[in-house]
Amino acid sequence: MTELAGMTRDEIAGWMKEQGFPAFRGKQVFEWIHRGVDFDGMSNLPASMREELKKVSVAQGVSIRMNQTSRLDGTVKILYELRDGNCVEGVLMRYKYGVSLCISTQVGCRMGCRFCASTLEGRIRDLTAGEMLGEVLAANRFLIPEGRKVSHIVLMGSGEPLDNYTEVIRFLHLLREEGGITISLRNVSLSTCGIVPKMYDLAEENLPVTLCVSLHAPNDEIRKKTMPIAERWTISEILDACRNYIQKTGRRVIFEYALSEGVNAGEKDAEELAEILRGMQCHVNLIPLNEVRERNMKGVSEETVKRFMQVLEKRHISVTRRREMGDDIEGACGQLRRKIIGKGENLPCESST
Ligand code: SAH
């Protein structure tokens, strides 16, 4: 079965022609798919054509297996189901400026970060570009009653986007196809644990996405304790790749830093971080580590976050503490999926599809 959501307008037109349909129908099919409409709803297509299409293809193959809505801020945690039965997570966050969706790029992850739940069973498979788009299209359904749509995307769900480079780039191009979902790439952030050569490749793509780097440590010694990728590339190599990205794209880089007591959250660590980032066009996003049941790493107190932040501010490093959304639902990477898939437990949730 061909999945049409991963194709560009021209590709769908070409494919329709191969199937014996007029190419102009491809444009119509493309536009319907990007509006989240399945074959049955493609009202300007003859019914017989829709039936033929159903036999050989799927418009988009991502469905919502379940969801939890936060009572605190309306954040929705989504468990998506893919056509092969695999599940990935997403988080929909409503802001005044728009609606942001955090999407997954792989089922599982092979990066092995010691604080992260997504990587506990390794990588199962890469997502296709069509599946990534499907995550966005499926999430848009939650917003219909409000007359809103996903306007911002962060590639920060399960998976390492730069470990699934080709499909991620294809997905980014799909976002700005004429007549499609049209989400500005300036509203897209891509988060990596620091796969250096791919960071250079990304800088050459000429796509204005914001690059986020999961740094989580001020030096290699600390980084190696929690991130196996640190054995492969040093912080200094990562920062060089970031400087290149800034120079090529003119966009500042965001460093994510998950604070964990006794690991990387001391004032000395903050000073060292300020030192290595000095003069760089960047921003630091502090996240109190989200404690994961299977991991024995601790979070931090509010006081620790404040002190860490003050050190950075004093040294003129732009810094914010990540707003915690959906605190009452399973917030951290991969936790909801594990709860549902891993153990088959029932969730104490209010809503499901
Ligand atoms: N592989 C990419 C994107 C996925 S993870 C990356 O490493 O950036 C998205 C972010 O959540 C990363 O910054 C990751 O380090 C962080 N993260 C994972 N588990 C976490 C936890 N338990 N607490 C806080 N942040 C976590």
Short mmCIF file of C-alpha atoms and ligand atoms in Angstrom, two decimals:
data_model
loop_
_atom_site.label_atom_id
_atom_site.label_comp_id
_atom_site.label_asym_id
_atom_site.label_seq_id
_atom_site.Cartn_x
_atom_site.Cartn_y
_atom_site.Cartn_z
CA MET A 1 0.00 0.00 0.00
CA THR A 2 1.41 3.35 -0.98
CA GLU A 3 1.26 6.03 1.70
CA LEU A 4 0.49 9.29 -0.08
CA ALA A 5 1.14 11.67 2.84
CA GLY A 6 4.90 11.39 2.37
CA MET A 7 4.76 12.60 -1.23
CA THR A 8 5.04 16.09 -2.66
CA ARG A 9 2.31 17.50 -4.92
CA ASP A 10 4.29 16.61 -8.03
CA GLU A 11 5.02 13.12 -6.78
CA ILE A 12 1.34 12.45 -6.11
CA ALA A 13 0.47 13.81 -9.56
CA GLY A 14 3.04 11.47 -11.13
CA TRP A 15 1.79 8.54 -9.11
CA MET A 16 -1.84 9.24 -10.06
CA LYS A 17 -0.82 9.23 -13.71
CA GLU A 18 0.86 5.86 -13.25
CA GLN A 19 -2.40 4.57 -11.80
CA GLY A 20 -4.21 5.71 -14.92
CA PHE A 21 -5.81 8.86 -13.47
CA PRO A 22 -5.42 12.41 -14.79
CA ALA A 23 -2.44 14.11 -13.18
CA PHE A 24 -4.49 17.16 -12.12
CA ARG A 25 -6.31 14.91 -9.67
CA GLY A 26 -3.02 14.60 -7.82
CA LYS A 27 -3.16 18.24 -6.80
CA GLN A 28 -6.65 17.72 -5.37
CA VAL A 29 -5.62 14.58 -3.49
CA PHE A 30 -2.55 16.36 -2.11
CA GLU A 31 -4.60 19.29 -0.84
CA TRP A 32 -7.19 17.06 0.81
CA ILE A 33 -4.53 15.02 2.58
CA HIS A 34 -2.89 18.15 3.96
CA ARG A 35 -6.28 19.28 5.22
CA GLY A 36 -6.55 16.00 7.13
CA VAL A 37 -9.28 14.55 4.92
CA ASP A 38 -9.41 10.85 4.05
CA PHE A 39 -10.52 9.43 0.67
CA ASP A 40 -14.18 9.29 1.70
CA GLY A 41 -14.21 13.03 2.24
CA MET A 42 -12.48 14.00 -1.03
CA SER A 43 -15.71 15.38 -2.44
CA ASN A 44 -14.40 16.71 -5.74
CA LEU A 45 -13.18 13.24 -6.77
CA PRO A 46 -15.51 10.78 -8.50
CA ALA A 47 -16.64 8.05 -6.11
CA SER A 48 -15.23 5.34 -8.36
CA MET A 49 -11.81 7.00 -8.26
CA ARG A 50 -11.89 7.17 -4.49
CA GLU A 51 -12.68 3.46 -4.33
CA GLU A 52 -9.82 2.65 -6.71
CA LEU A 53 -7.43 4.78 -4.66
CA LYS A 54 -8.44 3.03 -1.44
CA LYS A 55 -7.50 -0.32 -2.95
CA VAL A 56 -3.90 0.66 -3.65
CA SER A 57 -3.02 3.40 -1.16
CA VAL A 58 -3.64 5.08 2.16
CA ALA A 59 -3.95 8.85 2.40
CA GLN A 60 -2.22 9.03 5.75
CA GLY A 61 -1.72 6.15 8.11
CA VAL A 62 -1.37 7.65 11.59
CA SER A 63 -4.25 7.32 14.03
CA ILE A 64 -4.67 8.35 17.64
CA ARG A 65 -4.69 5.42 19.99
CA MET A 66 -5.35 7.48 23.07
CA ASN A 67 -4.85 10.89 24.58
CA GLN A 68 -4.74 12.60 27.93
CA THR A 69 -5.63 16.22 28.45
CA SER A 70 -4.07 18.21 31.26
CA ARG A 71 -6.57 19.80 33.59
CA LEU A 72 -4.01 22.47 34.37
CA ASP A 73 -3.30 23.97 30.96
CA GLY A 74 -5.10 21.97 28.28
CA THR A 75 -1.90 20.33 27.04
CA VAL A 76 -2.70 17.09 25.25
CA LYS A 77 -0.43 14.09 25.40
CA ILE A 78 -1.10 11.91 22.39
CA LEU A 79 -0.28 8.28 21.76
CA TYR A 80 -0.21 7.74 18.00
CA GLU A 81 -0.60 4.36 16.39
CA LEU A 82 1.19 3.62 13.13
CA ARG A 83 -0.06 1.19 10.51
CA ASP A 84 2.22 -1.61 11.69
CA GLY A 85 0.90 -1.31 15.24
CA ASN A 86 3.90 0.59 16.60
CA CYS A 87 3.15 3.59 18.77
CA VAL A 88 4.87 6.94 19.25
CA GLU A 89 4.11 9.96 21.37
CA GLY A 90 3.32 13.58 20.76
CA VAL A 91 2.45 16.59 22.90
CA LEU A 92 0.15 19.41 21.85
CA MET A 93 0.67 22.70 23.67
CA ARG A 94 -1.57 25.72 23.37
CA TYR A 95 0.03 29.14 23.60
CA LYS A 96 -1.23 32.63 22.93
CA TYR A 97 0.99 32.89 19.85
CA GLY A 98 -0.12 29.57 18.41
CA VAL A 99 -0.27 25.85 18.91
CA SER A 100 2.90 23.85 19.18
CA LEU A 101 3.21 20.12 18.55
CA CYS A 102 6.09 17.97 19.70
CA ILE A 103 6.47 15.05 17.31
CA SER A 104 8.45 11.80 17.23
CA THR A 105 10.84 10.88 14.45
CA GLN A 106 11.61 7.26 15.35
CA VAL A 107 9.94 4.42 17.21
CA GLY A 108 12.31 4.19 20.17
CA CYS A 109 15.82 5.59 19.92
CA ARG A 110 19.31 4.15 19.83
CA MET A 111 21.13 7.03 21.46
CA GLY A 112 20.95 5.53 24.95
CA CYS A 113 20.77 8.71 27.07
CA ARG A 114 20.57 7.52 30.64
CA PHE A 115 17.77 9.83 31.72
CA CYS A 116 15.46 9.17 28.79
CA ALA A 117 12.58 6.69 28.65
CA SER A 118 12.37 6.62 24.83
CA THR A 119 15.63 4.78 24.44
CA LEU A 120 15.10 1.99 26.97
CA GLU A 121 14.43 -0.64 24.30
CA GLY A 122 16.58 0.87 21.59
CA ARG A 123 15.39 1.91 18.17
CA ILE A 124 12.63 -0.15 16.62
CA ARG A 125 12.37 1.72 13.33
CA ASP A 126 12.52 5.11 11.64
CA LEU A 127 9.35 7.03 10.91
CA THR A 128 8.65 8.04 7.33
CA ALA A 129 8.09 11.66 6.34
CA GLY A 130 4.45 10.76 5.72
CA GLU A 131 4.10 9.45 9.25
CA MET A 132 5.61 12.64 10.69
CA LEU A 133 3.13 14.66 8.68
CA GLY A 134 0.42 12.25 9.83
CA GLU A 135 1.23 13.14 13.45
CA VAL A 136 0.53 16.79 12.65
CA LEU A 137 -2.63 16.06 10.67
CA ALA A 138 -4.03 13.83 13.41
CA ALA A 139 -3.27 16.45 16.09
CA ASN A 140 -5.06 19.12 14.06
CA ARG A 141 -8.29 17.24 14.70
CA PHE A 142 -8.17 18.23 18.38
CA LEU A 143 -8.15 21.87 17.31
CA ILE A 144 -11.10 21.89 14.95
CA PRO A 145 -13.60 23.07 17.61
CA GLU A 146 -11.33 26.03 18.40
CA GLY A 147 -10.77 26.90 14.75
CA ARG A 148 -7.04 26.57 15.27
CA LYS A 149 -4.28 24.50 13.69
CA VAL A 150 -0.81 23.41 14.67
CA SER A 151 1.41 26.40 13.87
CA HIS A 152 4.70 25.37 15.49
CA ILE A 153 6.49 22.03 15.45
CA VAL A 154 9.27 20.74 17.64
CA LEU A 155 11.07 17.55 16.68
CA MET A 156 11.62 16.55 20.27
CA GLY A 157 9.51 13.47 20.77
CA SER A 158 10.99 9.98 20.68
CA GLY A 159 13.90 9.41 18.35
CA GLU A 160 16.95 11.26 17.19
CA PRO A 161 15.95 13.35 14.13
CA LEU A 162 19.47 13.44 12.71
CA ASP A 163 19.63 9.63 12.91
CA ASN A 164 16.69 9.60 10.45
CA TYR A 165 18.05 12.42 8.36
CA THR A 166 16.56 11.82 4.89
CA GLU A 167 12.98 11.36 6.06
CA VAL A 168 13.20 14.32 8.44
CA ILE A 169 14.41 16.61 5.65
CA ARG A 170 11.68 15.32 3.36
CA PHE A 171 9.13 16.07 6.09
CA LEU A 172 10.46 19.62 6.46
CA HIS A 173 10.06 20.19 2.74
CA LEU A 174 6.48 18.88 2.86
CA LEU A 175 5.61 21.55 5.40
CA ARG A 176 6.17 24.26 2.86
CA GLU A 177 4.72 22.72 -0.27
CA GLU A 178 2.30 25.03 -2.06
CA GLY A 179 -1.32 24.27 -1.19
CA GLY A 180 -0.27 21.98 1.67
CA ILE A 181 -0.27 22.33 5.43
CA THR A 182 2.10 25.32 5.09
CA ILE A 183 3.87 25.69 8.38
CA SER A 184 6.73 28.16 8.26
CA LEU A 185 10.05 26.48 8.90
CA ARG A 186 10.88 29.44 11.15
CA ASN A 187 8.34 27.89 13.48
CA VAL A 188 10.07 24.52 13.48
CA SER A 189 12.71 23.41 15.98
CA LEU A 190 14.83 20.32 15.59
CA SER A 191 16.50 18.84 18.63
CA THR A 192 19.60 16.67 18.43
CA CYS A 193 21.85 14.99 20.96
CA GLY A 194 24.74 16.21 18.79
CA ILE A 195 25.45 14.07 15.72
CA VAL A 196 28.13 16.42 14.47
CA PRO A 197 28.46 15.53 10.73
CA LYS A 198 24.68 15.72 10.31
CA MET A 199 24.64 19.11 12.00
CA TYR A 200 26.96 20.32 9.23
CA ASP A 201 24.72 18.68 6.61
CA LEU A 202 21.67 20.40 8.07
CA ALA A 203 23.38 23.78 7.84
CA GLU A 204 23.75 23.18 4.08
CA GLU A 205 20.05 22.45 3.51
CA ASN A 206 19.15 26.11 3.54
CA LEU A 207 16.16 25.53 5.79
CA PRO A 208 15.48 28.16 8.47
CA VAL A 209 14.74 25.71 11.28
CA THR A 210 15.91 26.38 14.82
CA LEU A 211 18.57 23.94 15.88
CA CYS A 212 18.34 22.76 19.49
CA VAL A 213 21.16 20.78 21.02
CA SER A 214 20.77 18.56 24.05
CA LEU A 215 23.95 19.53 25.83
CA HIS A 216 23.11 18.60 29.42
CA ALA A 217 26.69 19.03 30.62
CA PRO A 218 29.38 21.71 30.75
CA ASN A 219 32.24 19.29 29.96
CA ASP A 220 32.85 15.95 28.29
CA GLU A 221 33.53 14.13 31.52
CA ILE A 222 30.07 14.87 32.91
CA ARG A 223 28.42 14.43 29.52
CA LYS A 224 29.89 10.94 29.13
CA LYS A 225 28.21 9.89 32.36
CA THR A 226 24.73 10.37 30.91
CA MET A 227 25.04 10.48 27.13
CA PRO A 228 26.82 7.68 25.23
CA ILE A 229 27.02 9.96 22.15
CA ALA A 230 29.58 11.98 24.11
CA GLU A 231 32.06 9.15 23.54
CA ARG A 232 31.81 9.83 19.82
CA TRP A 233 31.93 13.64 19.62
CA THR A 234 33.26 16.18 22.08
CA ILE A 235 31.45 19.29 23.27
CA SER A 236 34.06 21.34 21.48
CA GLU A 237 33.21 19.61 18.18
CA ILE A 238 29.50 20.16 18.83
CA LEU A 239 30.04 23.86 19.53
CA ASP A 240 32.05 24.24 16.31
CA ALA A 241 29.15 22.65 14.39
CA CYS A 242 26.78 25.07 16.15
CA ARG A 243 28.90 28.09 15.20
CA ASN A 244 28.84 26.89 11.62
CA TYR A 245 25.03 26.52 11.80
CA ILE A 246 24.67 30.04 13.20
CA GLN A 247 26.93 31.45 10.52
CA LYS A 248 25.16 29.63 7.67
CA THR A 249 21.58 30.23 8.78
CA GLY A 250 21.82 33.41 10.83
CA ARG A 251 19.77 31.69 13.52
CA ARG A 252 20.72 31.31 17.12
CA VAL A 253 21.12 27.83 18.54
CA ILE A 254 19.25 26.66 21.62
CA PHE A 255 20.99 24.47 24.17
CA GLU A 256 18.85 22.20 26.27
CA TYR A 257 20.15 21.46 29.70
CA ALA A 258 18.28 19.03 31.95
CA LEU A 259 19.32 19.66 35.53
CA SER A 260 19.98 16.64 37.71
CA GLU A 261 21.02 16.86 41.34
CA GLY A 262 24.54 15.64 41.94
CA VAL A 263 25.26 15.36 38.21
CA ASN A 264 25.33 18.73 36.42
CA ALA A 265 23.38 21.24 38.51
CA GLY A 266 25.99 22.92 40.71
CA GLU A 267 27.04 26.56 40.53
CA LYS A 268 30.45 25.44 39.30
CA ASP A 269 28.76 23.63 36.44
CA ALA A 270 26.82 26.79 35.58
CA GLU A 271 30.03 28.81 35.56
CA GLU A 272 31.72 26.31 33.29
CA LEU A 273 28.72 26.31 30.96
CA ALA A 274 28.74 30.11 30.78
CA GLU A 275 32.42 29.99 29.94
CA ILE A 276 32.11 27.56 27.02
CA LEU A 277 29.12 29.45 25.57
CA ARG A 278 30.63 32.89 25.95
CA GLY A 279 30.14 35.11 22.90
CA MET A 280 27.94 32.62 21.10
CA GLN A 281 24.61 33.60 19.55
CA CYS A 282 22.66 31.13 21.65
CA HIS A 283 20.03 30.56 24.29
CA VAL A 284 19.96 28.07 27.14
CA ASN A 285 16.79 26.24 28.02
CA LEU A 286 16.92 24.77 31.52
CA ILE A 287 14.73 21.77 32.23
CA PRO A 288 14.48 20.26 35.71
CA LEU A 289 15.12 16.59 34.90
CA ASN A 290 11.88 14.71 34.69
CA GLU A 291 12.30 11.64 36.85
CA VAL A 292 11.64 8.45 34.92
CA ARG A 293 10.59 5.39 36.86
CA GLU A 294 13.14 3.10 35.18
CA ARG A 295 15.99 5.57 35.60
CA ASN A 296 17.56 6.44 38.89
CA MET A 297 18.46 10.02 38.11
CA LYS A 298 17.10 12.80 40.28
CA GLY A 299 15.50 16.08 39.35
CA VAL A 300 16.34 19.33 41.13
CA SER A 301 14.71 21.78 43.53
CA GLU A 302 13.36 25.12 42.44
CA GLU A 303 16.17 26.72 44.40
CA THR A 304 18.83 24.87 42.37
CA VAL A 305 17.25 25.97 39.09
CA LYS A 306 17.19 29.58 40.28
CA ARG A 307 20.82 29.56 41.37
CA PHE A 308 21.94 27.94 38.11
CA MET A 309 19.99 30.50 36.15
CA GLN A 310 21.41 33.41 38.08
CA VAL A 311 24.98 32.37 37.34
CA LEU A 312 24.22 32.26 33.62
CA GLU A 313 22.36 35.58 33.68
CA LYS A 314 25.20 37.26 35.52
CA ARG A 315 27.47 36.13 32.72
CA HIS A 316 25.09 37.46 30.07
CA ILE A 317 24.00 34.11 28.74
CA SER A 318 20.41 34.24 27.56
CA VAL A 319 18.53 31.65 29.60
CA THR A 320 15.00 30.54 30.41
CA ARG A 321 13.53 27.76 32.40
CA ARG A 322 11.37 25.58 30.20
CA ARG A 323 7.73 26.12 31.04
CA GLU A 324 6.37 22.90 32.32
CA MET A 325 3.22 22.04 30.51
CA GLY A 326 1.00 19.13 31.26
CA ASP A 327 2.59 18.52 34.63
CA ASP A 328 -0.26 16.26 35.65
CA ILE A 329 0.09 13.97 32.64
CA GLU A 330 3.04 11.83 31.59
CA GLY A 331 5.33 14.61 30.42
CA ALA A 332 8.73 13.09 29.86
CA CYS A 333 9.84 11.47 26.65
CA GLY A 334 8.50 7.99 26.14
CA GLN A 335 6.72 7.62 29.45
CA LEU A 336 3.17 7.40 28.17
CA ARG A 337 4.11 4.87 25.53
CA ARG A 338 5.82 2.70 28.12
CA LYS A 339 2.85 2.89 30.38
CA ILE A 340 0.46 1.74 27.68
CA ILE A 341 2.56 -0.49 25.48
CA GLY A 342 5.24 -1.67 27.85
CA LYS A 343 3.11 -2.82 30.69
CA GLY A 344 -0.41 -2.82 29.35
CA GLU A 345 -1.68 -0.94 32.38
CA ASN A 346 -4.76 1.18 32.21
CA LEU A 347 -4.34 4.89 32.43
CA PRO A 348 -6.23 7.05 34.85
CA CYS A 349 -7.18 9.46 32.09
CA GLU A 350 -10.28 11.48 31.43
CA SER A 351 -10.48 11.24 27.71
CA SER A 352 -9.58 8.92 24.92
CA THR A 353 -10.47 8.70 21.29
N1 SAH B 1 17.07 12.95 20.31
C1 SAH B 1 16.81 14.35 20.37
C2 SAH B 1 15.34 14.70 20.59
C3 SAH B 1 14.51 13.90 21.51
S1 SAH B 1 14.58 14.13 23.24
C4 SAH B 1 17.67 14.99 21.42
O1 SAH B 1 18.40 14.29 22.11
O2 SAH B 1 17.67 16.22 21.52
C5 SAH B 1 13.96 15.74 23.56
C6 SAH B 1 14.63 16.40 24.75
O3 SAH B 1 14.16 15.85 25.99
C7 SAH B 1 16.14 16.23 24.75
O4 SAH B 1 16.74 17.43 25.15
C8 SAH B 1 16.32 15.18 25.81
O5 SAH B 1 17.62 15.17 26.28
C9 SAH B 1 15.26 15.56 26.82
N2 SAH B 1 14.90 14.54 27.78
C10 SAH B 1 14.80 13.21 27.62
N3 SAH B 1 14.45 12.61 28.78
C11 SAH B 1 14.34 13.59 29.69
C12 SAH B 1 14.01 13.61 31.08
N4 SAH B 1 13.74 12.49 31.74
N5 SAH B 1 13.98 14.81 31.70
C13 SAH B 1 14.25 15.95 31.03
N6 SAH B 1 14.56 15.99 29.74
C14 SAH B 1 14.63 14.83 29.06
#
